[in-house]
Short mmCIF file of N, CA and C in Angstrom, two decimals:
data_model
loop_
_atom_site.label_atom_id
_atom_site.label_comp_id
_atom_site.label_asym_id
_atom_site.label_seq_id
_atom_site.Cartn_x
_atom_site.Cartn_y
_atom_site.Cartn_z
N MET A 843 -15.07 8.78 -6.74
CA MET A 843 -15.58 7.82 -6.12
C MET A 843 -16.63 6.95 -7.14
N ALA A 844 -15.41 5.95 -7.77
CA ALA A 844 -16.74 5.14 -8.82
C ALA A 844 -16.60 3.23 -8.27
N GLY A 845 -17.27 2.95 -9.11
CA GLY A 845 -17.66 1.42 -9.14
C GLY A 845 -19.22 0.91 -8.95
N GLY A 846 -19.06 0.31 -9.41
CA GLY A 846 -20.86 -0.51 -9.69
C GLY A 846 -20.92 -1.12 -8.40
N MET A 847 -22.52 -1.39 -8.33
CA MET A 847 -23.16 -2.24 -7.03
C MET A 847 -22.53 -3.16 -7.42
N PRO A 848 -22.55 -4.12 -6.04
CA PRO A 848 -21.92 -5.22 -6.56
C PRO A 848 -22.54 -6.72 -6.32
N ASP A 849 -22.65 -8.00 -7.00
CA ASP A 849 -23.29 -8.92 -7.31
C ASP A 849 -24.16 -8.87 -5.98
N ARG A 850 -25.74 -9.21 -6.42
CA ARG A 850 -26.96 -9.35 -5.20
C ARG A 850 -26.51 -10.72 -4.54
N ASN A 851 -26.00 -11.34 -4.96
CA ASN A 851 -25.94 -12.66 -4.45
C ASN A 851 -24.78 -12.60 -2.99
N PHE A 852 -23.73 -12.10 -3.79
CA PHE A 852 -22.72 -11.40 -2.73
C PHE A 852 -23.23 -10.91 -1.60
N LEU A 853 -23.93 -9.93 -1.65
CA LEU A 853 -24.83 -8.51 -1.07
C LEU A 853 -25.73 -9.91 -0.18
N ILE A 854 -26.54 -10.15 -0.56
CA ILE A 854 -27.31 -10.99 0.57
C ILE A 854 -26.46 -11.91 1.71
N ASN A 855 -25.25 -12.43 0.84
CA ASN A 855 -24.52 -13.14 1.36
C ASN A 855 -24.08 -12.64 2.98
N VAL A 856 -23.44 -11.31 2.91
CA VAL A 856 -22.60 -10.34 3.47
C VAL A 856 -24.12 -9.75 4.38
N PHE A 857 -25.54 -9.32 3.70
CA PHE A 857 -26.04 -8.90 4.66
C PHE A 857 -26.44 -9.99 6.21
N GLN A 858 -26.68 -11.55 5.71
CA GLN A 858 -27.05 -12.62 6.13
C GLN A 858 -26.12 -12.59 6.99
N GLN A 859 -24.59 -12.39 7.18
CA GLN A 859 -23.40 -12.38 8.32
C GLN A 859 -23.34 -11.18 9.13
N VAL A 860 -24.20 -9.66 8.30
CA VAL A 860 -23.76 -8.94 9.83
C VAL A 860 -25.09 -9.05 10.30
N ASP A 861 -26.33 -9.37 9.75
CA ASP A 861 -27.77 -9.35 10.81
C ASP A 861 -27.44 -10.59 10.96
N ARG A 862 -26.82 -10.59 12.93
CA ARG A 862 -26.24 -11.34 13.40
C ARG A 862 -27.63 -12.36 14.02
N ASP A 863 -28.72 -11.40 14.31
CA ASP A 863 -29.91 -11.76 15.24
C ASP A 863 -30.88 -11.89 14.40
N ARG A 864 -30.95 -12.31 12.60
CA ARG A 864 -31.78 -12.67 11.92
C ARG A 864 -33.02 -11.96 12.07
N SER A 865 -32.78 -10.66 12.44
CA SER A 865 -34.44 -9.61 12.07
C SER A 865 -34.46 -9.37 10.77
N GLY A 866 -33.89 -9.60 9.83
CA GLY A 866 -33.76 -9.24 8.84
C GLY A 866 -33.60 -7.41 8.12
N ALA A 867 -32.91 -6.61 9.29
CA ALA A 867 -32.69 -5.68 9.22
C ALA A 867 -31.07 -5.35 9.93
N ILE A 868 -30.40 -4.73 10.06
CA ILE A 868 -29.25 -4.38 10.74
C ILE A 868 -29.15 -3.13 11.37
N ASP A 869 -28.72 -3.10 12.70
CA ASP A 869 -28.71 -1.66 13.46
C ASP A 869 -27.47 -1.58 14.05
N ASP A 870 -27.24 -0.44 14.82
CA ASP A 870 -25.71 -0.09 14.48
C ASP A 870 -24.99 -1.08 15.08
N LYS A 871 -25.21 -1.71 16.65
CA LYS A 871 -24.44 -2.99 16.24
C LYS A 871 -23.25 -3.80 15.84
N GLU A 872 -24.61 -3.98 14.88
CA GLU A 872 -24.70 -5.25 13.95
C GLU A 872 -23.47 -4.43 12.93
N LEU A 873 -23.64 -3.32 12.25
CA LEU A 873 -22.60 -2.92 11.66
C LEU A 873 -21.38 -2.63 11.76
N GLN A 874 -21.31 -2.04 13.37
CA GLN A 874 -20.02 -2.00 13.88
C GLN A 874 -19.60 -2.82 13.43
N LEU A 875 -19.75 -3.99 14.12
CA LEU A 875 -18.87 -5.43 14.13
C LEU A 875 -18.36 -5.86 12.60
N ALA A 876 -19.19 -5.49 11.57
CA ALA A 876 -18.91 -6.13 10.14
C ALA A 876 -18.23 -5.17 9.78
N LEU A 877 -17.72 -3.66 10.16
CA LEU A 877 -17.02 -2.77 9.56
C LEU A 877 -15.81 -2.79 10.04
N SER A 878 -14.68 -2.56 9.14
CA SER A 878 -13.15 -2.41 9.60
C SER A 878 -12.47 -1.41 9.57
N ASN A 879 -11.76 -0.61 10.66
CA ASN A 879 -10.69 0.18 9.93
C ASN A 879 -9.44 0.11 9.16
N GLY A 880 -9.45 -1.66 9.29
CA GLY A 880 -8.28 -1.84 8.96
C GLY A 880 -6.67 -1.87 9.43
N ASN A 881 -7.05 -1.65 11.02
CA ASN A 881 -6.19 -1.59 11.62
C ASN A 881 -6.58 -2.22 12.93
N TRP A 882 -7.55 -2.63 13.24
CA TRP A 882 -7.90 -3.47 14.56
C TRP A 882 -8.44 -2.84 15.25
N THR A 883 -8.85 -1.39 15.32
CA THR A 883 -9.66 -0.54 15.61
C THR A 883 -11.05 -0.72 15.69
N ALA A 884 -11.66 -1.04 16.72
CA ALA A 884 -13.21 -0.83 16.43
C ALA A 884 -14.12 0.62 15.68
N PHE A 885 -14.87 0.44 14.77
CA PHE A 885 -15.31 1.27 14.02
C PHE A 885 -16.23 2.44 15.07
N ASN A 886 -15.77 3.82 14.57
CA ASN A 886 -16.34 5.34 15.35
C ASN A 886 -17.96 4.75 15.78
N PRO A 887 -18.50 4.68 16.88
CA PRO A 887 -19.92 4.68 16.88
C PRO A 887 -20.69 5.51 16.05
N ASP A 888 -20.07 7.10 15.93
CA ASP A 888 -20.79 8.22 15.48
C ASP A 888 -20.83 7.60 14.10
N THR A 889 -19.73 7.56 13.63
CA THR A 889 -19.97 7.23 12.02
C THR A 889 -21.14 6.52 11.69
N ILE A 890 -21.17 5.36 12.41
CA ILE A 890 -21.73 4.09 12.54
C ILE A 890 -23.37 4.97 12.37
N ARG A 891 -23.49 5.87 13.64
CA ARG A 891 -24.97 6.33 13.35
C ARG A 891 -24.99 7.04 12.27
N LEU A 892 -24.22 7.87 11.72
CA LEU A 892 -24.50 8.68 10.91
C LEU A 892 -24.84 7.92 9.80
N MET A 893 -23.83 7.35 9.40
CA MET A 893 -24.38 6.51 8.04
C MET A 893 -26.04 5.58 8.08
N ILE A 894 -25.85 4.82 9.18
CA ILE A 894 -27.63 4.34 9.35
C ILE A 894 -28.34 5.34 9.27
N GLY A 895 -28.02 6.62 9.59
CA GLY A 895 -29.06 7.90 9.62
C GLY A 895 -29.23 8.20 8.24
N MET A 896 -27.90 7.86 7.52
CA MET A 896 -27.75 8.55 5.87
C MET A 896 -29.23 7.42 5.07
N PHE A 897 -28.80 6.31 5.28
CA PHE A 897 -29.51 5.48 4.19
C PHE A 897 -30.88 4.96 4.65
N ASP A 898 -30.89 4.90 5.97
CA ASP A 898 -32.05 4.55 6.68
C ASP A 898 -34.09 5.62 6.47
N LYS A 899 -34.14 4.99 5.45
CA LYS A 899 -35.08 5.47 5.11
C LYS A 899 -36.65 5.69 5.25
N LYS A 900 -36.75 4.39 6.55
CA LYS A 900 -37.87 4.00 7.02
C LYS A 900 -38.04 5.17 8.45
N GLY A 901 -36.46 5.59 9.25
CA GLY A 901 -36.34 6.37 10.03
C GLY A 901 -36.47 4.72 11.20
N THR A 902 -36.47 3.75 11.11
CA THR A 902 -36.64 2.55 12.55
C THR A 902 -35.33 2.85 12.44
N GLY A 903 -33.95 3.07 12.28
CA GLY A 903 -32.76 3.11 13.41
C GLY A 903 -32.30 2.23 13.02
N THR A 904 -32.12 1.42 12.05
CA THR A 904 -31.61 0.40 11.26
C THR A 904 -31.83 0.24 9.64
N ILE A 905 -31.14 -0.64 8.85
CA ILE A 905 -31.32 -0.41 7.70
C ILE A 905 -31.47 -1.85 6.95
N ASN A 906 -32.57 -2.05 6.52
CA ASN A 906 -32.87 -3.28 5.46
C ASN A 906 -31.97 -3.57 4.49
N PHE A 907 -31.81 -5.00 3.52
CA PHE A 907 -31.30 -5.02 2.81
C PHE A 907 -30.77 -4.05 1.68
N ASP A 908 -32.28 -3.77 0.71
CA ASP A 908 -32.05 -2.73 0.02
C ASP A 908 -31.13 -1.51 0.56
N GLU A 909 -31.66 -1.22 1.67
CA GLU A 909 -30.96 0.12 2.35
C GLU A 909 -29.37 -0.58 2.82
N PHE A 910 -28.87 -1.18 2.43
CA PHE A 910 -27.28 -1.94 3.50
C PHE A 910 -26.75 -2.03 1.87
N GLY A 911 -27.39 -2.59 0.58
CA GLY A 911 -26.80 -2.31 -0.82
C GLY A 911 -26.13 -0.82 -0.74
N ALA A 912 -27.31 0.09 -0.81
CA ALA A 912 -26.26 1.21 -1.11
C ALA A 912 -25.75 1.69 -0.10
N LEU A 913 -25.81 1.23 0.80
CA LEU A 913 -24.06 1.85 2.19
C LEU A 913 -23.07 0.88 1.77
N TRP A 914 -23.46 -0.30 1.65
CA TRP A 914 -21.79 -0.98 1.19
C TRP A 914 -21.06 -0.42 0.26
N LYS A 915 -22.34 -0.10 -1.06
CA LYS A 915 -21.54 0.76 -2.35
C LYS A 915 -20.66 1.98 -1.58
N TYR A 916 -21.74 2.73 -1.06
CA TYR A 916 -21.07 4.23 0.07
C TYR A 916 -19.30 3.78 0.28
N VAL A 917 -19.27 2.79 1.33
CA VAL A 917 -18.51 2.38 2.24
C VAL A 917 -17.14 1.77 1.49
N THR A 918 -17.67 1.27 0.56
CA THR A 918 -17.47 1.14 -0.67
C THR A 918 -16.12 1.92 -1.39
N ASP A 919 -17.11 3.26 -1.64
CA ASP A 919 -16.13 4.05 -2.77
C ASP A 919 -15.77 5.21 -1.75
N TRP A 920 -15.71 5.43 -0.17
CA TRP A 920 -14.94 5.99 0.46
C TRP A 920 -13.58 5.56 0.41
N GLN A 921 -13.85 4.11 0.87
CA GLN A 921 -12.42 3.07 0.88
C GLN A 921 -11.55 3.53 -0.32
N GLN A 922 -11.80 3.25 -1.66
CA GLN A 922 -10.92 3.47 -2.43
C GLN A 922 -10.67 5.30 -2.68
N CYS A 923 -11.51 6.01 -2.02
CA CYS A 923 -11.09 7.31 -2.13
C CYS A 923 -9.94 7.82 -1.06
N PHE A 924 -10.68 6.84 -0.01
CA PHE A 924 -9.29 7.23 1.40
C PHE A 924 -8.29 6.27 1.38
N ARG A 925 -8.02 5.34 0.10
CA ARG A 925 -6.69 4.94 0.21
C ARG A 925 -5.97 5.49 -1.32
N SER A 926 -6.89 6.19 -2.09
CA SER A 926 -6.22 7.17 -2.72
C SER A 926 -5.37 8.51 -2.07
N PHE A 927 -5.82 8.86 -1.47
CA PHE A 927 -5.63 9.71 -0.46
C PHE A 927 -4.53 9.58 0.98
N ASP A 928 -4.25 8.52 0.88
CA ASP A 928 -3.52 7.67 1.91
C ASP A 928 -2.14 7.43 1.09
N ARG A 929 -1.89 8.33 0.85
CA ARG A 929 -0.04 8.32 0.23
C ARG A 929 0.81 7.42 0.12
N ASP A 930 0.99 7.55 1.51
CA ASP A 930 1.81 6.98 2.43
C ASP A 930 1.73 5.75 2.79
N ASN A 931 0.64 4.90 2.42
CA ASN A 931 0.06 3.77 2.68
C ASN A 931 -0.21 3.52 4.30
N SER A 932 -0.09 4.37 5.24
CA SER A 932 -0.05 4.29 5.91
C SER A 932 -1.18 3.67 7.00
N GLY A 933 -2.53 3.75 6.40
CA GLY A 933 -3.31 3.00 7.30
C GLY A 933 -4.79 4.54 7.28
N ASN A 934 -3.91 6.04 7.61
CA ASN A 934 -4.56 6.84 8.36
C ASN A 934 -3.77 8.21 7.22
N ILE A 935 -4.89 8.90 7.45
CA ILE A 935 -4.24 10.42 6.89
C ILE A 935 -4.14 10.93 7.64
N ASN A 936 -2.41 11.88 7.15
CA ASN A 936 -2.09 13.18 8.04
C ASN A 936 -2.44 13.74 8.01
N LYS A 937 -1.87 15.34 8.32
CA LYS A 937 -3.02 16.87 7.81
C LYS A 937 -2.43 16.63 6.66
N GLY A 938 -1.20 16.77 5.74
CA GLY A 938 -1.26 16.94 4.51
C GLY A 938 -2.23 16.24 3.26
N GLU A 939 -2.46 15.02 3.94
CA GLU A 939 -3.18 13.97 3.20
C GLU A 939 -4.76 14.39 3.18
N LEU A 940 -4.96 14.98 4.67
CA LEU A 940 -6.23 15.48 4.58
C LEU A 940 -6.62 16.66 3.48
N LYS A 941 -5.40 17.52 3.75
CA LYS A 941 -5.54 19.04 2.93
C LYS A 941 -5.76 18.77 1.46
N THR A 942 -5.00 17.50 1.18
CA THR A 942 -5.10 17.62 -0.39
C THR A 942 -6.81 16.97 -0.59
N ALA A 943 -7.18 16.04 0.25
CA ALA A 943 -8.39 15.62 0.09
C ALA A 943 -9.39 16.56 -0.12
N ILE A 944 -9.01 16.88 1.24
CA ILE A 944 -10.51 18.23 1.39
C ILE A 944 -9.81 19.38 0.24
N THR A 945 -8.86 19.45 -0.40
CA THR A 945 -9.14 20.64 -1.25
C THR A 945 -9.36 20.17 -2.68
N THR A 946 -9.66 18.93 -2.85
CA THR A 946 -9.70 17.89 -3.65
C THR A 946 -11.50 18.07 -4.20
N PHE A 947 -12.32 18.05 -2.79
CA PHE A 947 -13.23 18.00 -2.79
C PHE A 947 -14.10 19.14 -2.91
N GLY A 948 -13.24 20.48 -3.35
CA GLY A 948 -13.31 21.77 -3.24
C GLY A 948 -13.82 23.01 -2.15
N TYR A 949 -13.03 22.08 -1.31
CA TYR A 949 -13.18 22.79 -0.10
C TYR A 949 -11.96 24.21 0.20
N ARG A 950 -11.92 25.19 0.30
CA ARG A 950 -10.72 26.12 0.54
C ARG A 950 -10.69 26.58 1.63
N PHE A 951 -9.76 25.70 2.57
CA PHE A 951 -9.11 26.21 4.03
C PHE A 951 -8.12 26.33 4.74
N SER A 952 -8.09 27.74 5.95
CA SER A 952 -6.46 27.67 6.22
C SER A 952 -6.01 26.82 6.77
N ASP A 953 -4.42 26.95 6.75
CA ASP A 953 -4.12 25.97 7.64
C ASP A 953 -4.55 25.65 8.88
N GLN A 954 -4.86 26.81 10.02
CA GLN A 954 -5.45 26.72 10.75
C GLN A 954 -6.54 25.93 11.04
N PHE A 955 -7.21 25.82 10.41
CA PHE A 955 -8.44 25.18 10.35
C PHE A 955 -7.81 23.52 9.64
N PHE A 956 -7.28 23.59 9.55
CA PHE A 956 -6.74 21.73 8.88
C PHE A 956 -6.22 21.27 10.29
N ASP A 957 -6.02 21.82 11.19
CA ASP A 957 -5.31 21.89 12.56
C ASP A 957 -6.08 21.44 13.42
N VAL A 958 -7.30 22.31 13.24
CA VAL A 958 -9.00 22.16 13.61
C VAL A 958 -9.23 20.80 13.75
N LEU A 959 -9.71 20.37 12.35
CA LEU A 959 -10.03 19.06 11.82
C LEU A 959 -9.07 18.39 12.41
N MET A 960 -7.96 18.08 12.26
CA MET A 960 -7.12 17.06 12.82
C MET A 960 -7.48 16.99 14.42
N ARG A 961 -7.45 17.78 15.09
CA ARG A 961 -7.58 17.86 16.32
C ARG A 961 -9.33 17.09 16.56
N ARG A 962 -10.10 17.26 15.95
CA ARG A 962 -11.54 16.75 16.11
C ARG A 962 -11.51 15.55 15.50
N PHE A 963 -10.69 14.98 14.50
CA PHE A 963 -11.23 13.96 14.19
C PHE A 963 -9.87 12.59 13.82
N ASP A 964 -8.45 13.28 14.82
CA ASP A 964 -7.74 12.18 14.80
C ASP A 964 -8.16 11.59 17.01
N ARG A 965 -8.89 10.78 16.61
CA ARG A 965 -8.97 9.93 17.91
C ARG A 965 -8.03 9.19 18.63
N SER A 966 -7.07 8.64 17.93
CA SER A 966 -5.64 8.56 18.11
C SER A 966 -4.45 9.40 19.15
N GLY A 967 -5.35 10.65 18.59
CA GLY A 967 -4.01 11.83 18.93
C GLY A 967 -2.39 11.62 18.17
N LYS A 968 -2.48 10.56 17.44
CA LYS A 968 -1.30 10.69 16.94
C LYS A 968 -1.01 11.25 15.45
N GLY A 969 -1.82 12.01 15.12
CA GLY A 969 -1.38 12.46 14.30
C GLY A 969 -1.72 12.54 12.29
N GLY A 970 -2.69 11.46 12.80
CA GLY A 970 -3.24 10.56 11.40
C GLY A 970 -4.70 10.29 11.74
N ILE A 971 -5.71 10.27 10.62
CA ILE A 971 -7.34 9.91 10.60
C ILE A 971 -7.51 8.91 10.37
N TYR A 972 -8.20 7.62 10.89
CA TYR A 972 -8.29 6.30 10.35
C TYR A 972 -9.52 6.77 9.74
N PHE A 973 -9.58 5.61 8.70
CA PHE A 973 -10.79 5.43 7.58
C PHE A 973 -11.93 5.82 8.55
N ASP A 974 -12.87 5.47 9.51
CA ASP A 974 -14.10 5.83 9.96
C ASP A 974 -13.96 7.31 10.48
N ASP A 975 -13.13 8.13 10.55
CA ASP A 975 -12.88 9.06 11.26
C ASP A 975 -13.22 10.04 9.43
N PHE A 976 -12.45 9.86 8.62
CA PHE A 976 -12.28 10.32 8.16
C PHE A 976 -14.00 10.45 7.10
N ILE A 977 -14.14 9.35 6.90
CA ILE A 977 -16.00 9.43 6.24
C ILE A 977 -16.67 10.52 7.70
N GLN A 978 -16.67 10.26 8.67
CA GLN A 978 -17.00 11.39 9.36
C GLN A 978 -16.81 12.81 9.50
N CYS A 979 -15.68 13.13 9.48
CA CYS A 979 -15.21 14.69 8.99
C CYS A 979 -16.02 14.90 7.71
N CYS A 980 -15.86 14.04 6.56
CA CYS A 980 -16.01 14.34 5.29
C CYS A 980 -17.88 14.25 5.37
N ILE A 981 -18.45 13.82 6.34
CA ILE A 981 -19.96 14.18 6.43
C ILE A 981 -20.50 15.14 6.86
N VAL A 982 -19.94 15.44 7.93
CA VAL A 982 -19.94 16.54 8.97
C VAL A 982 -19.59 17.64 7.86
N LEU A 983 -18.49 17.82 7.36
CA LEU A 983 -18.18 19.10 6.53
C LEU A 983 -19.22 19.01 5.75
N HIS A 984 -19.83 18.17 4.60
CA HIS A 984 -21.10 18.32 3.55
C HIS A 984 -22.09 18.77 4.43
N THR A 985 -22.66 18.41 5.14
CA THR A 985 -24.04 18.91 6.06
C THR A 985 -23.86 20.11 6.28
N LEU A 986 -22.38 20.72 7.20
CA LEU A 986 -22.52 22.08 7.67
C LEU A 986 -22.40 23.12 6.58
N THR A 987 -22.02 22.69 6.00
CA THR A 987 -21.69 23.69 4.30
C THR A 987 -23.05 23.56 3.55
N GLN A 988 -24.30 22.44 3.59
CA GLN A 988 -25.36 22.84 3.06
C GLN A 988 -26.15 23.45 4.37
N SER A 989 -26.11 23.28 5.05
CA SER A 989 -26.96 24.32 6.10
C SER A 989 -26.24 25.89 5.90
N PHE A 990 -24.65 25.62 5.91
CA PHE A 990 -24.84 27.00 6.05
C PHE A 990 -25.27 27.56 4.16
N SER A 991 -25.01 27.60 3.45
CA SER A 991 -25.30 27.50 1.96
C SER A 991 -26.75 28.06 2.06
N GLN A 992 -27.82 27.17 2.41
CA GLN A 992 -29.24 27.17 2.89
C GLN A 992 -29.17 28.85 2.92
N LEU A 993 -28.97 29.51 3.83
CA LEU A 993 -28.83 30.56 4.54
C LEU A 993 -27.56 31.97 3.97
N ASP A 994 -26.82 31.69 3.05
CA ASP A 994 -25.61 32.11 2.38
C ASP A 994 -26.79 32.94 0.58
N GLN A 995 -27.52 32.82 0.80
CA GLN A 995 -28.27 33.51 -0.59
C GLN A 995 -27.60 33.83 -1.06
N ASP A 996 -26.35 34.67 -1.03
CA ASP A 996 -25.98 36.02 -1.99
C ASP A 996 -24.78 35.50 -2.21
N ARG A 997 -24.64 34.16 -1.80
CA ARG A 997 -22.96 33.35 -2.60
C ARG A 997 -22.17 33.45 -1.89
N ASP A 998 -21.45 34.63 -0.99
CA ASP A 998 -20.80 35.52 -0.85
C ASP A 998 -19.68 34.66 0.37
N GLY A 999 -20.30 33.26 0.91
CA GLY A 999 -19.45 32.90 2.53
C GLY A 999 -19.58 33.43 3.54
N VAL A 1000 -20.77 34.27 3.22
CA VAL A 1000 -21.00 34.88 4.80
C VAL A 1000 -22.22 34.84 5.41
N ILE A 1001 -23.08 35.00 6.39
CA ILE A 1001 -24.29 34.79 6.66
C ILE A 1001 -24.56 35.48 7.92
N THR A 1002 -24.62 36.17 8.10
CA THR A 1002 -25.52 36.93 9.67
C THR A 1002 -26.67 36.08 10.19
N ILE A 1003 -26.67 35.72 11.31
CA ILE A 1003 -27.34 34.98 11.93
C ILE A 1003 -27.73 35.42 13.33
N ALA A 1004 -29.17 35.56 13.92
CA ALA A 1004 -29.16 35.86 15.61
C ALA A 1004 -28.98 34.24 16.14
N TYR A 1005 -28.56 34.73 17.38
CA TYR A 1005 -28.27 33.56 18.25
C TYR A 1005 -29.16 32.33 18.12
N GLU A 1006 -30.28 32.53 18.42
CA GLU A 1006 -31.32 31.61 18.57
C GLU A 1006 -31.21 30.96 17.39
N GLN A 1007 -31.27 31.65 16.21
CA GLN A 1007 -31.40 30.98 14.81
C GLN A 1007 -29.97 30.42 14.81
N PHE A 1008 -28.66 30.48 15.14
CA PHE A 1008 -27.36 29.72 15.13
C PHE A 1008 -27.94 28.30 16.25
N LEU A 1009 -28.33 28.72 16.95
CA LEU A 1009 -28.47 27.62 18.34
C LEU A 1009 -29.97 26.46 17.40
N HIS A 1010 -30.61 26.97 16.56
CA HIS A 1010 -31.45 26.10 15.50
C HIS A 1010 -30.78 25.14 15.12
N LEU A 1011 -30.06 25.78 14.16
CA LEU A 1011 -28.77 25.84 12.57
C LEU A 1011 -28.71 23.94 13.58
N VAL A 1012 -27.81 24.37 14.06
CA VAL A 1012 -26.92 23.68 14.62
C VAL A 1012 -27.79 22.23 15.86
N PHE A 1013 -28.51 22.57 16.49
CA PHE A 1013 -29.16 21.26 17.54
C PHE A 1013 -30.17 20.44 15.92
N SER A 1014 -30.48 20.81 14.66
CA SER A 1014 -31.48 20.67 13.99
C SER A 1014 -30.40 19.40 12.68
N LEU A 1015 -28.97 20.00 12.97
CA LEU A 1015 -28.22 19.57 12.21
C LEU A 1015 -27.93 17.85 13.08
N ARG A 1016 -27.95 16.60 12.14
CA ARG A 1016 -27.47 15.27 12.20
C ARG A 1016 -25.80 14.96 12.31
N VAL A 1017 -25.05 15.63 12.64
CA VAL A 1017 -23.71 15.48 12.82
C VAL A 1017 -22.99 14.61 13.94
#
């Protein structure tokens, strides 16, 4: 995922368009209206909240102009990534394309697990994951992998944890 930061004047213009209430900050509703899947479906609110959480350094639930610049670059990079794996240009990622993408990112999963990912992130139920859900899938995988890695001290891909420790791990994640 490459690409430099867009021109500051361009970003100021986009920020002002997205900041509909002129508060100087963008909330989840404003960001959802601004982002597009390219297929006339609303951007997944869970993905919006995840992304705001990633870039909201002050914990306000909104992003300011500087945070917006970083988020804009992040979304643009994901867009290029998504397009590169959407081999048939269908506007969504099918199971084969998902497998290629996730494997390219360094994960090694069984075919059955890709079925699980498809069931979880294919909101339309038509065998394809849209752009917003692809981002969410990748963020969730990354977050879960980081949490698992912290407990996998010997790096053998296996951890042993107590039930309460497992619950603590799950409930403390922002996914």
